[in-house]
CSV table of C-alpha atoms in Angstrom, one decimal:
chain,number,residue,atom,x,y,z
V,71,MET,CA,61.9,135.3,94.9
V,72,PRO,CA,63.8,137.5,97.3
V,73,VAL,CA,63.3,136.9,101.0
V,74,ALA,CA,62.1,140.0,102.9
V,75,ALA,CA,64.8,142.3,104.3
V,76,ASP,CA,65.8,142.4,107.9
V,77,PRO,CA,63.9,145.3,109.4
V,78,ALA,CA,66.4,145.5,112.4
V,79,PRO,CA,66.7,149.1,113.6
V,80,GLN,CA,70.5,149.1,113.7
V,81,PHE,CA,70.5,148.9,109.9
V,82,ARG,CA,67.9,151.5,109.2
V,83,ASP,CA,70.3,154.4,108.7
V,84,TYR,CA,72.6,152.7,106.2
V,85,ALA,CA,72.1,153.6,102.5
V,86,HIS,CA,71.2,150.0,101.7
V,87,PRO,CA,70.0,148.4,104.9
V,88,GLU,CA,68.7,145.4,102.9
V,89,ARG,CA,72.4,144.4,102.4
V,90,LEU,CA,72.8,143.3,106.0
V,91,VAL,CA,71.0,140.7,108.1
V,92,SER,CA,71.4,140.2,111.8
V,93,THR,CA,72.1,136.9,113.6
V,94,ASP,CA,68.5,137.0,115.0
V,95,TRP,CA,67.0,137.4,111.5
V,96,LEU,CA,69.1,134.6,110.1
V,97,ALA,CA,68.2,132.2,113.0
V,98,GLU,CA,64.5,132.9,112.3
V,99,ASN,CA,64.8,132.6,108.5
V,100,LEU,CA,67.0,129.4,108.2
V,101,GLY,CA,65.2,127.1,105.8
V,102,THR,CA,63.1,129.8,104.2
V,103,PRO,CA,62.6,128.9,100.5
V,104,GLY,CA,64.7,131.1,98.3
V,105,LEU,CA,67.4,131.7,100.9
V,106,VAL,CA,70.9,130.2,100.5
V,107,VAL,CA,73.4,130.7,103.3
V,108,VAL,CA,77.1,130.7,102.3
V,109,GLU,CA,80.1,130.4,104.5
V,110,SER,CA,83.3,131.9,103.1
V,111,ASP,CA,86.5,131.8,105.3
V,112,GLU,CA,90.1,132.5,105.2
V,113,ASP,CA,90.7,129.0,106.6
V,114,VAL,CA,89.6,126.4,104.0
V,115,LEU,CA,88.7,123.8,106.7
V,116,LEU,CA,86.9,126.0,109.2
V,117,TYR,CA,83.5,125.2,107.6
V,118,GLU,CA,84.2,121.5,108.0
V,119,THR,CA,84.6,121.9,111.8
V,120,GLY,CA,81.0,123.1,112.0
V,121,HIS,CA,78.8,125.6,110.1
V,122,ILE,CA,75.4,127.3,110.4
V,123,PRO,CA,72.8,124.5,109.7
V,124,GLY,CA,72.1,124.3,106.0
V,125,ALA,CA,75.0,126.6,104.9
V,126,VAL,CA,77.1,125.7,101.9
V,127,LYS,CA,80.7,126.6,101.6
V,128,ILE,CA,82.5,128.7,98.9
V,129,ASP,CA,86.2,128.9,99.1
V,130,TRP,CA,87.9,132.0,97.5
V,131,HIS,CA,91.1,130.2,96.6
V,132,THR,CA,89.8,127.0,95.1
V,133,GLU,CA,86.4,128.1,93.8
V,134,LEU,CA,86.2,131.8,93.1
V,135,ASN,CA,89.7,132.2,91.5
V,136,ASP,CA,90.6,130.8,88.1
V,137,PRO,CA,93.1,128.0,88.7
V,138,VAL,CA,95.4,129.1,85.8
V,139,ASN,CA,95.1,132.9,85.2
V,140,ARG,CA,95.2,135.4,88.0
V,141,ASP,CA,91.5,136.2,87.6
V,142,TYR,CA,88.1,135.1,88.8
V,143,VAL,CA,86.1,132.3,87.3
V,144,ASP,CA,84.3,133.2,84.1
V,145,GLY,CA,80.5,133.2,83.4
V,146,ASN,CA,80.4,129.4,82.8
V,147,GLY,CA,82.5,128.7,85.9
V,148,PHE,CA,80.3,130.9,88.1
V,149,ALA,CA,77.1,129.4,86.8
V,150,ALA,CA,78.4,125.9,87.5
V,151,LEU,CA,79.6,127.0,91.0
V,152,ALA,CA,76.3,128.6,91.9
V,153,SER,CA,74.3,125.7,90.6
V,154,SER,CA,76.3,123.2,92.6
V,155,LYS,CA,75.6,125.2,95.7
V,156,GLY,CA,71.9,125.3,95.1
V,157,ILE,CA,71.9,129.1,94.3
V,158,ALA,CA,69.4,130.2,91.6
V,159,ARG,CA,69.6,133.6,89.9
V,160,ASP,CA,66.8,134.9,92.1
V,161,SER,CA,68.0,133.4,95.4
V,162,THR,CA,68.6,135.5,98.4
V,163,VAL,CA,72.2,134.8,99.3
V,164,VAL,CA,73.5,135.6,102.8
V,165,ILE,CA,77.2,135.2,103.2
V,166,TYR,CA,79.2,135.0,106.5
V,167,GLY,CA,82.7,134.1,107.4
V,168,ASP,CA,85.7,134.4,109.7
V,169,LYS,CA,87.9,137.4,110.2
V,170,SER,CA,85.1,140.0,110.5
V,171,ASN,CA,83.7,138.9,107.2
V,172,TRP,CA,86.8,139.7,105.0
V,173,TRP,CA,86.3,136.7,102.8
V,174,ALA,CA,82.5,136.9,103.0
V,175,ALA,CA,82.7,140.5,101.7
V,176,TYR,CA,85.1,139.3,99.0
V,177,ALA,CA,82.7,136.6,97.9
V,178,LEU,CA,79.9,139.1,97.9
V,179,TRP,CA,81.9,141.4,95.7
V,180,VAL,CA,82.6,138.6,93.3
V,181,PHE,CA,78.8,137.8,93.2
V,182,THR,CA,78.4,141.5,92.3
V,183,LEU,CA,80.7,141.1,89.3
V,184,PHE,CA,78.2,138.6,88.0
V,185,GLY,CA,75.3,140.9,88.7
V,186,HIS,CA,73.7,138.6,91.3
V,187,GLU,CA,71.0,140.9,92.6
V,188,ASP,CA,70.2,139.8,96.1
V,189,VAL,CA,73.4,139.1,98.1
V,190,ARG,CA,73.8,140.2,101.7
V,191,LEU,CA,76.2,139.9,104.6
V,192,LEU,CA,75.5,138.5,108.1
V,193,ASP,CA,76.5,141.4,110.3
V,194,GLY,CA,79.2,140.2,112.7
V,195,GLY,CA,79.9,137.0,110.7
V,196,ARG,CA,80.8,133.6,112.1
V,197,ALA,CA,82.3,135.0,115.3
V,198,LYS,CA,79.1,136.7,116.4
V,199,TRP,CA,77.0,133.6,115.6
V,200,GLU,CA,79.4,131.6,117.7
V,201,ALA,CA,79.6,134.1,120.5
V,202,GLU,CA,75.8,134.0,120.9
V,203,GLY,CA,75.9,130.2,121.3
V,204,ARG,CA,73.9,129.6,118.2
V,205,PRO,CA,74.0,126.1,116.6
V,206,PHE,CA,76.7,124.7,114.3
V,207,THR,CA,76.6,121.4,112.5
V,208,THR,CA,79.0,119.3,110.6
V,209,ASP,CA,76.1,117.8,108.5
V,210,ALA,CA,77.0,118.6,104.8
V,211,PRO,CA,74.0,119.9,102.9
V,212,SER,CA,73.3,118.4,99.5
V,213,PRO,CA,71.5,121.1,97.6
V,214,ALA,CA,69.7,120.3,94.4
V,215,PRO,CA,71.5,121.9,91.4
V,216,THR,CA,69.8,124.9,89.8
V,217,ASP,CA,69.8,126.2,86.3
V,218,TYR,CA,71.9,129.3,87.1
V,219,PRO,CA,72.3,131.2,83.8
V,220,VAL,CA,75.7,131.9,82.3
V,221,VAL,CA,76.2,135.6,82.9
V,222,GLU,CA,79.2,137.4,81.6
V,223,ARG,CA,81.3,139.0,84.3
V,224,ASP,CA,81.1,142.8,84.4
V,225,ASP,CA,84.6,144.1,85.3
V,226,ARG,CA,83.8,147.7,84.6
V,227,ARG,CA,81.5,148.8,87.4
V,228,VAL,CA,83.0,147.6,90.6
V,229,ARG,CA,86.5,146.4,89.6
V,230,ALA,CA,89.6,148.4,88.8
V,231,PHE,CA,92.7,147.2,87.1
V,232,ARG,CA,96.3,148.5,87.4
V,233,ASP,CA,96.0,150.6,84.2
V,234,ASP,CA,92.8,152.2,85.5
V,235,VAL,CA,94.6,153.2,88.7
V,236,LEU,CA,97.6,154.4,86.7
V,237,ALA,CA,95.5,156.5,84.3
V,238,SER,CA,93.5,158.2,87.1
V,239,LEU,CA,96.3,158.8,89.6
V,240,GLY,CA,95.8,162.1,91.3
V,241,GLN,CA,92.3,162.5,89.9
V,242,VAL,CA,90.3,160.0,91.9
V,243,PRO,CA,90.4,159.3,95.6
V,244,LEU,CA,92.4,156.2,96.4
V,245,ILE,CA,91.9,154.4,99.7
V,246,ASP,CA,94.6,152.1,100.9
V,247,VAL,CA,93.0,149.9,103.6
V,248,ARG,CA,96.1,148.0,104.7
V,249,SER,CA,97.8,148.4,108.1
V,250,PRO,CA,99.9,151.5,108.7
V,251,GLU,CA,103.0,149.4,108.6
V,252,GLU,CA,102.2,148.2,105.0
V,253,TYR,CA,101.2,151.7,103.9
V,254,SER,CA,104.4,153.4,105.0
V,255,GLY,CA,106.5,150.7,103.5
V,256,LEU,CA,107.9,149.0,106.6
V,257,ARG,CA,106.6,145.7,105.3
V,258,THR,CA,104.7,144.2,102.4
V,259,THR,CA,102.2,142.1,104.4
V,260,ALA,CA,99.8,142.6,107.3
V,261,PRO,CA,101.6,142.1,110.6
V,262,ALA,CA,101.8,138.4,111.3
V,263,TYR,CA,100.8,137.5,107.8
V,264,PRO,CA,102.9,135.5,105.4
V,265,GLU,CA,104.9,137.2,102.6
V,266,GLU,CA,103.0,137.1,99.4
V,267,SER,CA,105.8,138.2,97.0
V,268,ALA,CA,105.4,141.9,96.5
V,269,LEU,CA,108.9,143.1,95.6
V,270,ARG,CA,108.6,146.7,96.8
V,271,ALA,CA,107.0,148.3,99.8
V,272,GLY,CA,105.0,151.5,100.2
V,273,HIS,CA,101.7,152.7,98.8
V,274,ILE,CA,100.2,154.1,95.6
V,275,PRO,CA,100.9,157.9,95.4
V,276,THR,CA,98.0,160.0,96.7
V,277,ALA,CA,96.3,157.0,98.4
V,278,LYS,CA,95.0,157.8,101.9
V,279,ASN,CA,95.4,155.1,104.6
V,280,VAL,CA,92.2,154.0,106.2
V,281,PRO,CA,92.8,150.5,107.6
V,282,TRP,CA,89.7,148.4,107.0
V,283,VAL,CA,89.3,147.6,110.6
V,284,ARG,CA,88.2,151.2,111.4
V,285,ALA,CA,84.9,150.3,109.8
V,286,ALA,CA,84.3,147.4,112.2
V,287,ALA,CA,83.2,147.4,115.8
V,288,ASP,CA,84.9,145.1,118.4
V,289,ASP,CA,82.3,142.4,117.8
V,290,GLY,CA,83.0,142.4,114.0
V,291,THR,CA,79.7,144.1,113.1
V,292,PHE,CA,79.8,147.3,111.1
V,293,LYS,CA,80.0,150.6,112.9
V,294,PRO,CA,76.9,152.8,112.9
V,295,LYS,CA,76.5,155.0,109.9
V,296,GLN,CA,77.3,158.2,111.7
V,297,ASP,CA,80.7,156.8,112.8
V,298,LEU,CA,81.4,155.7,109.2
V,299,GLU,CA,80.5,159.1,107.9
V,300,SER,CA,82.9,160.8,110.2
V,301,ILE,CA,85.7,158.6,109.0
V,302,TYR,CA,85.1,158.5,105.3
V,303,ARG,CA,83.4,161.8,104.6
V,304,GLY,CA,84.9,163.8,107.5
V,305,GLU,CA,88.5,162.6,107.8
V,306,VAL,CA,89.1,161.3,104.3
V,307,GLY,CA,87.0,163.9,102.6
V,308,LEU,CA,85.1,161.7,100.2
V,309,SER,CA,82.0,163.3,98.7
V,310,GLU,CA,79.0,162.5,96.6
V,311,GLY,CA,79.9,161.7,93.0
V,312,ASP,CA,83.5,160.7,93.7
V,313,ASP,CA,84.9,157.9,91.7
V,314,ILE,CA,86.6,155.9,94.5
V,315,ILE,CA,89.1,153.1,94.2
V,316,ALA,CA,90.1,150.9,97.2
V,317,TYR,CA,92.9,148.4,97.4
V,318,CYS,CA,94.8,146.3,99.9
V,319,ARG,CA,97.2,143.4,99.4
V,320,ILE,CA,95.1,140.9,97.4
V,321,GLY,CA,91.7,142.6,97.4
V,322,GLU,CA,90.0,140.9,100.3
V,323,ARG,CA,90.2,143.6,103.0
V,324,SER,CA,89.4,146.2,100.4
V,325,SER,CA,86.2,144.3,99.6
V,326,HIS,CA,85.2,144.9,103.2
V,327,THR,CA,85.8,148.7,102.7
V,328,TRP,CA,84.1,148.5,99.2
V,329,PHE,CA,81.0,147.1,101.0
V,330,VAL,CA,81.1,149.9,103.5
V,331,LEU,CA,81.5,152.7,101.0
V,332,HIS,CA,79.0,151.3,98.4
V,333,HIS,CA,76.3,149.6,100.4
V,334,LEU,CA,76.4,151.3,103.8
V,335,LEU,CA,77.3,154.8,102.8
V,336,GLY,CA,75.8,154.8,99.4
V,337,PHE,CA,78.6,156.0,97.2
V,338,ASP,CA,77.6,155.0,93.7
V,339,LYS,CA,81.0,154.7,92.1
V,340,VAL,CA,83.3,152.5,94.2
V,341,ARG,CA,85.8,150.1,92.6
V,342,ASN,CA,88.0,147.5,94.2
V,343,TYR,CA,91.5,147.2,92.7
V,344,ASP,CA,91.9,143.4,93.4
V,345,GLY,CA,95.4,143.3,91.9
V,346,SER,CA,96.3,145.5,94.9
V,347,TRP,CA,99.7,145.5,96.4
V,348,THR,CA,100.8,142.1,95.2
V,349,GLU,CA,100.5,143.5,91.7
V,350,TRP,CA,101.5,147.1,92.2
V,351,GLY,CA,104.4,146.3,94.5
V,352,SER,CA,105.9,144.0,91.9
V,353,ALA,CA,105.0,145.9,88.7
V,354,VAL,CA,107.8,147.6,86.7
V,355,ARG,CA,107.9,151.4,86.6
V,356,VAL,CA,104.8,152.2,88.5
V,357,PRO,CA,105.2,155.0,91.1
V,358,ILE,CA,105.4,154.2,94.8
V,359,THR,CA,105.4,156.5,97.8
V,360,LYS,CA,107.1,155.6,101.0
V,361,GLY,CA,106.2,157.0,104.4
V,362,THR,CA,103.1,158.0,106.2
V,363,GLU,CA,102.1,160.9,103.8
V,364,PRO,CA,99.9,160.2,100.7
V,365,GLY,CA,102.5,161.8,98.4
V,366,SER,CA,101.8,163.3,95.0
V,367,VAL,CA,102.1,162.2,91.4
Y,963,MET,CA,117.5,112.1,96.5
Y,964,PRO,CA,117.3,110.3,99.9
Y,965,ALA,CA,114.2,108.2,100.5
Y,966,LEU,CA,111.5,109.7,102.7
Y,967,PRO,CA,111.3,108.3,106.2
Y,968,PRO,CA,108.5,105.7,106.5
Y,969,SER,CA,106.3,108.0,108.7
Y,970,LEU,CA,106.2,110.7,106.0
Y,971,THR,CA,105.8,108.3,103.2
Y,972,GLU,CA,102.8,106.8,104.9
Y,973,ILE,CA,101.2,110.2,105.4
Y,974,ARG,CA,101.8,111.1,101.8
Y,975,ASP,CA,100.4,107.9,100.5
Y,976,GLU,CA,97.3,108.3,102.7
Y,977,PHE,CA,96.6,111.7,101.2
Y,978,LEU,CA,97.3,110.7,97.6
Y,979,ALA,CA,95.0,107.7,97.8
Y,980,LEU,CA,92.0,110.1,98.3
Y,981,ASP,CA,90.1,112.5,96.1
Y,982,LEU,CA,90.3,116.2,96.8
Y,983,LYS,CA,87.3,116.4,99.1
Y,984,GLU,CA,88.5,113.4,101.2
Y,985,ARG,CA,91.9,115.0,101.5
Y,986,LEU,CA,90.4,117.9,103.2
Y,987,GLN,CA,88.6,115.6,105.6
Y,988,LEU,CA,91.9,113.8,106.3
Y,989,LEU,CA,93.6,117.1,107.0
Y,990,LEU,CA,90.8,117.9,109.4
Y,991,GLU,CA,91.4,114.6,111.2
Y,992,PHE,CA,95.0,115.5,111.5
Y,993,ALA,CA,94.0,118.9,112.9
Y,994,ASN,CA,91.8,117.1,115.5
Y,995,GLU,CA,94.7,114.8,116.4
Y,996,LEU,CA,97.3,117.5,117.2
Y,997,PRO,CA,98.6,116.3,120.5
Y,998,PRO,CA,98.5,118.6,123.5
Y,999,LEU,CA,101.8,119.8,124.9
Y,1000,PRO,CA,103.6,117.6,127.3
Y,1001,ASP,CA,103.6,118.9,130.9
Y,1002,HIS,CA,107.2,120.2,130.8
Y,1003,LEU,CA,106.4,122.5,127.9
Y,1004,LYS,CA,103.2,123.9,129.2
Y,1005,ASP,CA,103.5,127.6,130.0
Y,1006,ARG,CA,106.9,127.7,128.3
Y,1007,ASP,CA,106.1,130.1,125.6
Y,1008,ASP,CA,109.7,131.3,125.6
Y,1009,LEU,CA,110.8,128.0,124.1
Y,1010,PHE,CA,108.4,128.2,121.1
Y,1011,GLU,CA,109.0,129.8,117.7
Y,1012,ARG,CA,106.3,131.5,115.8
Y,1013,VAL,CA,105.8,130.3,112.2
Y,1014,ILE,CA,105.3,133.6,110.5
Y,1015,GLU,CA,104.6,131.9,107.1
Y,1016,CYS,CA,101.3,130.8,108.5
Y,1017,GLN,CA,98.3,133.1,108.7
Y,1018,ALA,CA,97.2,131.8,112.0
Y,1019,PRO,CA,99.3,132.0,115.1
Y,1020,VAL,CA,101.2,128.7,115.2
Y,1021,PHE,CA,104.2,128.0,117.5
Y,1022,ILE,CA,106.6,125.1,117.3
Y,1023,ASP,CA,109.3,123.6,119.4
Y,1024,LEU,CA,111.7,120.8,118.4
Y,1025,GLU,CA,113.5,118.8,121.0
Y,1026,VAL,CA,116.5,116.6,120.3
Y,1027,GLU,CA,117.2,113.9,122.9
Y,1028,ASP,CA,119.9,111.2,122.3
Y,1029,GLY,CA,119.7,112.0,118.6
Y,1030,ALA,CA,115.9,111.5,118.4
Y,1031,VAL,CA,113.6,114.4,117.5
Y,1032,ARG,CA,110.4,115.3,119.1
Y,1033,MET,CA,108.2,118.1,117.7
Y,1034,HIS,CA,105.6,120.1,119.6
Y,1035,ALA,CA,103.2,122.6,118.2
Y,1036,THR,CA,100.2,124.7,119.2
Y,1037,ALA,CA,97.7,126.4,116.9
Y,1038,PRO,CA,94.2,127.7,117.6
Y,1039,ARG,CA,91.0,125.7,117.1
Y,1040,GLU,CA,89.7,128.3,114.7
Y,1041,ALA,CA,92.6,127.7,112.3
Y,1042,PRO,CA,92.1,124.0,111.5
Y,1043,THR,CA,94.1,124.1,108.3
Y,1044,THR,CA,97.2,125.3,110.1
Y,1045,ARG,CA,96.6,122.8,113.0
Y,1046,GLY,CA,96.4,120.1,110.4
Y,1047,PHE,CA,99.7,121.1,108.8
Y,1048,ALA,CA,101.3,121.2,112.3
Y,1049,SER,CA,99.9,117.8,113.2
Y,1050,ILE,CA,101.2,116.2,110.0
Y,1051,LEU,CA,104.7,117.4,110.8
Y,1052,VAL,CA,104.4,116.5,114.5
Y,1053,GLN,CA,103.4,113.0,113.6
Y,1054,GLY,CA,105.8,112.6,110.7
Y,1055,LEU,CA,108.9,114.0,112.3
Y,1056,SER,CA,108.7,112.9,115.9
Y,1057,GLY,CA,110.7,109.8,116.5
Y,1058,LEU,CA,113.0,110.4,113.6
Y,1059,SER,CA,116.8,110.9,114.0
Y,1060,ALA,CA,118.0,114.4,113.7
Y,1061,GLN,CA,119.8,113.4,110.5
Y,1062,ASP,CA,116.6,112.0,108.9
Y,1063,VAL,CA,114.8,115.2,109.8
Y,1064,LEU,CA,117.5,117.4,108.2
Y,1065,ALA,CA,117.2,115.2,105.0
Y,1066,VAL,CA,113.5,115.7,104.6
Y,1067,PRO,CA,113.0,117.5,101.3
Y,1068,GLY,CA,111.8,121.1,101.6
Y,1069,ASP,CA,109.0,120.5,99.2
Y,1070,TYR,CA,107.5,117.6,101.2
Y,1071,PRO,CA,104.3,119.7,101.9
Y,1072,HIS,CA,103.7,120.0,98.1
Y,1073,LEU,CA,103.9,116.2,97.7
Y,1074,LEU,CA,100.7,115.6,99.6
Y,1075,GLY,CA,98.3,116.5,96.9
Y,1076,LEU,CA,97.0,119.4,98.9
Y,1077,ASP,CA,97.9,122.2,96.5
Y,1078,GLU,CA,94.7,121.6,94.5
Y,1079,ALA,CA,92.6,120.9,97.6
Y,1080,VAL,CA,93.8,123.7,99.7
Y,1081,SER,CA,95.7,126.0,97.3
Y,1082,PRO,CA,99.5,126.3,96.9
Y,1083,LEU,CA,99.6,129.6,98.8
Y,1084,ARG,CA,98.2,128.0,101.9
Y,1085,VAL,CA,100.5,125.0,101.6
Y,1086,ARG,CA,103.4,127.4,101.7
Y,1087,GLY,CA,102.6,127.9,105.3
Y,1088,MET,CA,103.5,124.2,106.0
Y,1089,SER,CA,106.7,124.7,104.0
Y,1090,GLY,CA,107.6,127.5,106.3
Y,1091,MET,CA,106.9,125.3,109.3
Y,1092,LEU,CA,109.1,122.5,108.0
Y,1093,ALA,CA,112.0,124.9,107.2
Y,1094,ARG,CA,111.8,126.3,110.7
Y,1095,ALA,CA,111.6,122.8,112.2
Y,1096,LYS,CA,114.7,121.7,110.3
Y,1097,ARG,CA,116.5,124.8,111.4
Y,1098,GLN,CA,115.8,124.2,115.0
Y,1099,VAL,CA,117.0,120.6,114.7
Y,1100,ALA,CA,120.2,121.8,113.0
Y,1101,GLU,CA,120.8,124.4,115.8
Y,1102,LYS,CA,120.1,121.9,118.6
Y,1103,THR,CA,122.3,119.2,117.1
Y,1104,ALA,CA,125.2,121.5,116.5
Y,1105,ALA,CA,125.2,122.8,120.1
């Protein structure tokens, strides 16, 4: 049974306001039957230092990724994971995390691959909850397992693969959400981030550079719809009916942009190319453009 | 292959005796135990080297005095994994001779059983930290 959406006025303009909850809403709704709060961070230990009371943890590296193949867990794996976290198929799942919700958005996107209906983000993430002096606890919850069904992952709707990108080069808008330094080919990782083995630097030809952070306000919340419109429709020129593909380095920052384009601005067809630069930048014979211009095919 | 110094052997065995979940807890304990900087290194950012292999901002400095090594590190509270890595090396390397530090195998971080608990990609951050620590010791010993 879904928990009622947050009616907060700051969400009203978004295409799908029900995809966000405010810290006020969450504080009032903690413990509501049917609500499961999930923390998903870059730092695998941050949850253990203290988390929102009752929240469970999902780690992208060790729980969402398949340990052998470079892929996500399959239907069985996801059902087992969800069950162990006390998530039922009809649970309202609210995800929050560090780094302006990068990994939270990534987890939300993976939930979407499995068609989990009601999954939302806490606007502003962990940092906002903390900045407002709200409670954290180190008490580990022990949720009762659920009978989450085995649902086959749907990789067609919101996920793009290298071959999809290659086949549609020049025909669909590509958004590169990495930093300008990565886009132009000065480096292969975000400034101050470790090397993650891409052999070449630059971007996919025709991709426009819109760093993910442009969608975020200083406090980590999403910018108002009007601001987002002027960036993505105005500057980038995206329009209704576009088949959009976003990518970054490993698919986490582009999940953030995917959330903005799909849920906040209402573009129907948005896919995240999770192979992203760690795949493209190491693949043989795929075209690469260097410099600050999108380039052509 | 040279034997690991007792300090590093002890830390390794402590981790390996635990299941995956408990290893995370132990890493968190290490994070909480990262010693504060001694007075003579406070406000001496110029002496510290950033470990760029780690996602979080972590800085290290290695001192060699009379042949004995002392390692210092800072890492933010909101990056407990990185703090834990730094703390393991600070506790494991401090007090060793320069020679022993230089002989520590580069893959020591992968011997702690953390690859499964934390992921190999993240553990790579500690490998970068160890490599930089050894390089500092080599430089300071040569001088």
